[in-house]
Coordinates of N, CA, C and O in Angstrom, one line a residue:
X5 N -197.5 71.9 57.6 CA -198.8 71.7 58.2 C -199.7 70.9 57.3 O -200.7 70.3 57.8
X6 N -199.6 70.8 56.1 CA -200.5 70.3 55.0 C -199.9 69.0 55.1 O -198.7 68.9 55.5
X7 N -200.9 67.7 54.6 CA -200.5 66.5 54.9 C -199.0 66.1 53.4 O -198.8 66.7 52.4
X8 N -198.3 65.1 53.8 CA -197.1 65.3 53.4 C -196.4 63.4 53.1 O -196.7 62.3 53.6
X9 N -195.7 63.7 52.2 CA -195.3 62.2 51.4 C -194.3 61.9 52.7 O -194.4 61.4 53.8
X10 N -193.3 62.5 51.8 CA -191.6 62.9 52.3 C -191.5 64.1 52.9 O -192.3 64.8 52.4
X11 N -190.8 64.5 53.7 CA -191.1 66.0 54.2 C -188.7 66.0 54.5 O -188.0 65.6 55.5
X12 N -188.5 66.3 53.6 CA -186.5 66.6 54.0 C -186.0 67.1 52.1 O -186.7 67.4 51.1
X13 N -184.7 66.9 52.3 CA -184.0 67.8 51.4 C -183.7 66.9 50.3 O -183.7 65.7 50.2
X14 N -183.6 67.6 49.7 CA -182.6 66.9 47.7 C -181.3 66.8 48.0 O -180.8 67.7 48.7
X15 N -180.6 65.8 47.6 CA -179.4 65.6 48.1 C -178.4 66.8 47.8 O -178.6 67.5 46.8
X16 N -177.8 67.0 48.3 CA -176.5 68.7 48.1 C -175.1 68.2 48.0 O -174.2 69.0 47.6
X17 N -174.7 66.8 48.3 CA -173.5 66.8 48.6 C -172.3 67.4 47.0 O -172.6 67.2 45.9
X18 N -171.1 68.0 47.5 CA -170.2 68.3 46.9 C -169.6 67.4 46.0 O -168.8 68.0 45.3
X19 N -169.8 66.0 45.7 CA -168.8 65.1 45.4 C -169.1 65.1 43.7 O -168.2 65.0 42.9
X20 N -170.8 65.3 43.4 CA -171.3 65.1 42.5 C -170.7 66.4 41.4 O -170.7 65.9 40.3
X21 N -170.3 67.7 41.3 CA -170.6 68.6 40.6 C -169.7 68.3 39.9 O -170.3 68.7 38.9
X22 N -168.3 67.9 39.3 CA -167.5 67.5 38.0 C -168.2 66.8 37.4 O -167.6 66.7 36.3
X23 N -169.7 65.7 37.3 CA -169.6 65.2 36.5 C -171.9 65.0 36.9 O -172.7 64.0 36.8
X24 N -172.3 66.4 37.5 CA -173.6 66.6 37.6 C -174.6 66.8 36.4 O -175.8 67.0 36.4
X25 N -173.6 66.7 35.0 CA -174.4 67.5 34.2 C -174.7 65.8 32.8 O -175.3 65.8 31.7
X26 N -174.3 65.0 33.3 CA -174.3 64.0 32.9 C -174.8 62.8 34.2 O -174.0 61.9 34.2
X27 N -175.8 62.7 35.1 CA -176.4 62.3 35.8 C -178.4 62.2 35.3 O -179.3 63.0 34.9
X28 N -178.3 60.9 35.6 CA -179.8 61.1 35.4 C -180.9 61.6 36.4 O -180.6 61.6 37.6
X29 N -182.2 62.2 35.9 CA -183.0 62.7 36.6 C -183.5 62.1 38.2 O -183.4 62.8 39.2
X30 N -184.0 60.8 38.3 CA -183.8 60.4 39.8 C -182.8 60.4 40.2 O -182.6 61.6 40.0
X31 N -181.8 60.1 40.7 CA -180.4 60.7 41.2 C -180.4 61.7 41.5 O -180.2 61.8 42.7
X32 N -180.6 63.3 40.7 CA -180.4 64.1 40.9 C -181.7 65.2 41.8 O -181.7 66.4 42.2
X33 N -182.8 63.8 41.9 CA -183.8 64.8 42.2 C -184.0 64.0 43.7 O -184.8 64.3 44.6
X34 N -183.3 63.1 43.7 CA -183.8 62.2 44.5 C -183.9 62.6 46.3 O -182.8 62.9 46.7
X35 N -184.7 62.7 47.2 CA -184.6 62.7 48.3 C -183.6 61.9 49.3 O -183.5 60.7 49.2
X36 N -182.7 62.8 50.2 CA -181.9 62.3 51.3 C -182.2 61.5 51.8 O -183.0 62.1 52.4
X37 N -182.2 60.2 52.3 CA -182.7 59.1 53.0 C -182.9 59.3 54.3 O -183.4 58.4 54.9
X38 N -182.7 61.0 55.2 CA -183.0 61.0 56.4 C -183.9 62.3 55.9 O -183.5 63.4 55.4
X39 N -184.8 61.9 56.2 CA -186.1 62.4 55.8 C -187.2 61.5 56.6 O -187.2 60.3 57.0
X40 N -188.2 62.6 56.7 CA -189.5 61.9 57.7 C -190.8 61.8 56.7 O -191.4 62.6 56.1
X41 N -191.0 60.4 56.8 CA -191.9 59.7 56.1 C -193.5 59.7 56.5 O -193.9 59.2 57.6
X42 N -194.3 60.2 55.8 CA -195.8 59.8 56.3 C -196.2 58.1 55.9 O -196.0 57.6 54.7
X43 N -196.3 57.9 56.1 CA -196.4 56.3 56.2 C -197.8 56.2 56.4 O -198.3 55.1 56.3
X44 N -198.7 57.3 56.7 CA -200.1 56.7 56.2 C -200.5 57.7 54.8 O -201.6 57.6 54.3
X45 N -199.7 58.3 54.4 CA -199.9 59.0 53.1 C -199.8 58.2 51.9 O -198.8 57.6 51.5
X46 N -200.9 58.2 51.3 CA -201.3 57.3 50.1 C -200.4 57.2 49.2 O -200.0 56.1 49.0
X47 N -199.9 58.2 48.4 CA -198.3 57.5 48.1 C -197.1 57.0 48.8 O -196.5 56.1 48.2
X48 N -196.8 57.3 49.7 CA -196.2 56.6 50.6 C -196.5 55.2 50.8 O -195.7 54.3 50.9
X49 N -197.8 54.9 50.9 CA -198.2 53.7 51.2 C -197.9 52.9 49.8 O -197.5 51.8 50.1
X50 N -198.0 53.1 48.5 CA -198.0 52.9 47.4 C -196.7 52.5 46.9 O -196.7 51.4 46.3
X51 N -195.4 53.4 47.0 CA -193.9 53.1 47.1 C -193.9 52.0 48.0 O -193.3 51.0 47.6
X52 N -194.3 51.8 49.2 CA -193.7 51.3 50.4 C -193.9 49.6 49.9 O -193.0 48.7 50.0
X53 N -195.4 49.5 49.2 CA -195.8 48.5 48.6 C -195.1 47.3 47.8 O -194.9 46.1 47.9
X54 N -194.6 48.7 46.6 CA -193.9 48.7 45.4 C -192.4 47.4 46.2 O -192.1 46.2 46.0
X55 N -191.7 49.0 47.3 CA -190.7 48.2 47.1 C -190.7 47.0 48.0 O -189.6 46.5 48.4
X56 N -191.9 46.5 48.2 CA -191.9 45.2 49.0 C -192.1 44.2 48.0 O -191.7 43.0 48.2
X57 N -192.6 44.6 46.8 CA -193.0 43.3 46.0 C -191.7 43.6 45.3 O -191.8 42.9 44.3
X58 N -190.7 44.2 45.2 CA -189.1 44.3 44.5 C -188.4 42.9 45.3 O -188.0 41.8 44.9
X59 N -188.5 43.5 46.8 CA -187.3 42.8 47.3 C -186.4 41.4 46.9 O -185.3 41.2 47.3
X60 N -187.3 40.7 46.3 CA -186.5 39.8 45.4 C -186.1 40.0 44.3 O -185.7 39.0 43.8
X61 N -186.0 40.8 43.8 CA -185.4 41.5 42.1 C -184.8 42.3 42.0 O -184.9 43.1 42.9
X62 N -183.9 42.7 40.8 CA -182.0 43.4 41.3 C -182.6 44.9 41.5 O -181.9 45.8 41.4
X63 N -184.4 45.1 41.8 CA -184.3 46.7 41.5 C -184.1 46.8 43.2 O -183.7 48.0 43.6
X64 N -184.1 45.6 44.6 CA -183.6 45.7 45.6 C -182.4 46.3 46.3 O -182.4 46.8 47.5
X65 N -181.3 46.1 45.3 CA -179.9 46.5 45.1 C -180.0 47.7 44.7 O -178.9 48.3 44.5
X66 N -181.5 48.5 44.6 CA -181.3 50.4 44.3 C -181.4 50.9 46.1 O -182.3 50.4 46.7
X67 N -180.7 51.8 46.6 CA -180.5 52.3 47.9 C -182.1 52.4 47.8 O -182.6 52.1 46.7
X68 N -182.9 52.9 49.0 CA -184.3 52.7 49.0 C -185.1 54.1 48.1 O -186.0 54.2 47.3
X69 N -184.1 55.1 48.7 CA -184.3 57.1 48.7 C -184.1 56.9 47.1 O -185.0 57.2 46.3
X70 N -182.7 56.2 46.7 CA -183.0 56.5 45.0 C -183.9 55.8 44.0 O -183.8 56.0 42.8
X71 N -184.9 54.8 44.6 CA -185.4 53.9 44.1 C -186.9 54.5 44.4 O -187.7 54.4 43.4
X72 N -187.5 55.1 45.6 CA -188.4 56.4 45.4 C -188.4 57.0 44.5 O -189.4 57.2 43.8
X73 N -187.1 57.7 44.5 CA -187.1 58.7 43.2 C -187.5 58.4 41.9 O -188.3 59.1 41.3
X74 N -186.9 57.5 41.6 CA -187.6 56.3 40.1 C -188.3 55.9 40.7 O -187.7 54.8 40.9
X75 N -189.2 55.8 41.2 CA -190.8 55.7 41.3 C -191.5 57.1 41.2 O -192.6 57.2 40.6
X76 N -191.0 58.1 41.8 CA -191.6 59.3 41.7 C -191.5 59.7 40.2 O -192.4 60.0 39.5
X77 N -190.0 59.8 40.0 CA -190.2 60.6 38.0 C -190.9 59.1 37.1 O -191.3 59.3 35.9
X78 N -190.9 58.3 37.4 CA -191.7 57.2 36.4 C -193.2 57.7 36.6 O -193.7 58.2 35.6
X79 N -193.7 57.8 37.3 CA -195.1 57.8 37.8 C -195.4 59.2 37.0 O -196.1 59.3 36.0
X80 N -194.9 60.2 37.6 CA -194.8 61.7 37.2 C -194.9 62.2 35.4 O -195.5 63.1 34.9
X81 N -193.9 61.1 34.9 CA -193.6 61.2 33.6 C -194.4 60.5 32.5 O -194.3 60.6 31.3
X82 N -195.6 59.6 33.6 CA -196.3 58.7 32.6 C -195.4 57.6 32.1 O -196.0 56.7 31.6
X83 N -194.3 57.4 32.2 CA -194.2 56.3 31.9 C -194.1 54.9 32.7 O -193.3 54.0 32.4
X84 N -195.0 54.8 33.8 CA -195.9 53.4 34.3 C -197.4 54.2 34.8 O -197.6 55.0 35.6
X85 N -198.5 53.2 33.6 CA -199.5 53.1 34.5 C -200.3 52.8 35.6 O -201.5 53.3 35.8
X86 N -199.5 52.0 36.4 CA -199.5 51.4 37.6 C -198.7 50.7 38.7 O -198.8 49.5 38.7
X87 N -197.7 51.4 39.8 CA -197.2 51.2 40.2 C -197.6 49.1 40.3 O -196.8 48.3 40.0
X88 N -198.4 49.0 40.7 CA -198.2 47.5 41.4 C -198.8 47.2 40.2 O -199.6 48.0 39.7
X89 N -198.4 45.9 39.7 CA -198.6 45.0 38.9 C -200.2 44.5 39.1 O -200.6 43.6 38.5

């Protein structure tokens, strides 16, 4: 009921756990790509941005869900002051 970014699951699949313990933090935290997006929610709007001004540069070639995620733990972690340039 409260307003909402992403609203779905952390990925679960089976394939990862032989070698989960040696994965990095987006990856592992990263949101399922079928998930329902607020698209007028201000971070949302802010990623959506981001990965529009990517699409010419190899961060394009990141699936979209894992490339949120490294935007969500960069942001989170302090290490970028500002998503958009």
């Amino acid at each position: 009921r409260r307003p909402f970014c992403v609203l779905g699951s952390k990925y679960r699949g089976d394939k990862w756990y032989d070698f989960i313990k040696t994965m990095e933090i987006p990856l592992l935290n990263h949101i399922n790509g079928n998930a329902i997006y607020n698209v007028s929610h201000m971070i949302m709007n802010l990623m959506v941005s981001q990965l529009e001004m990517e699409a010419d540069q190899l961060y394009n070639f990141i699936p979209f869900d894992l490339r949120m995620g490294q935007m969500w733990v960069e942001g989170s972690l302090g290490l970028v002051d500002n998503m958009l340039p």
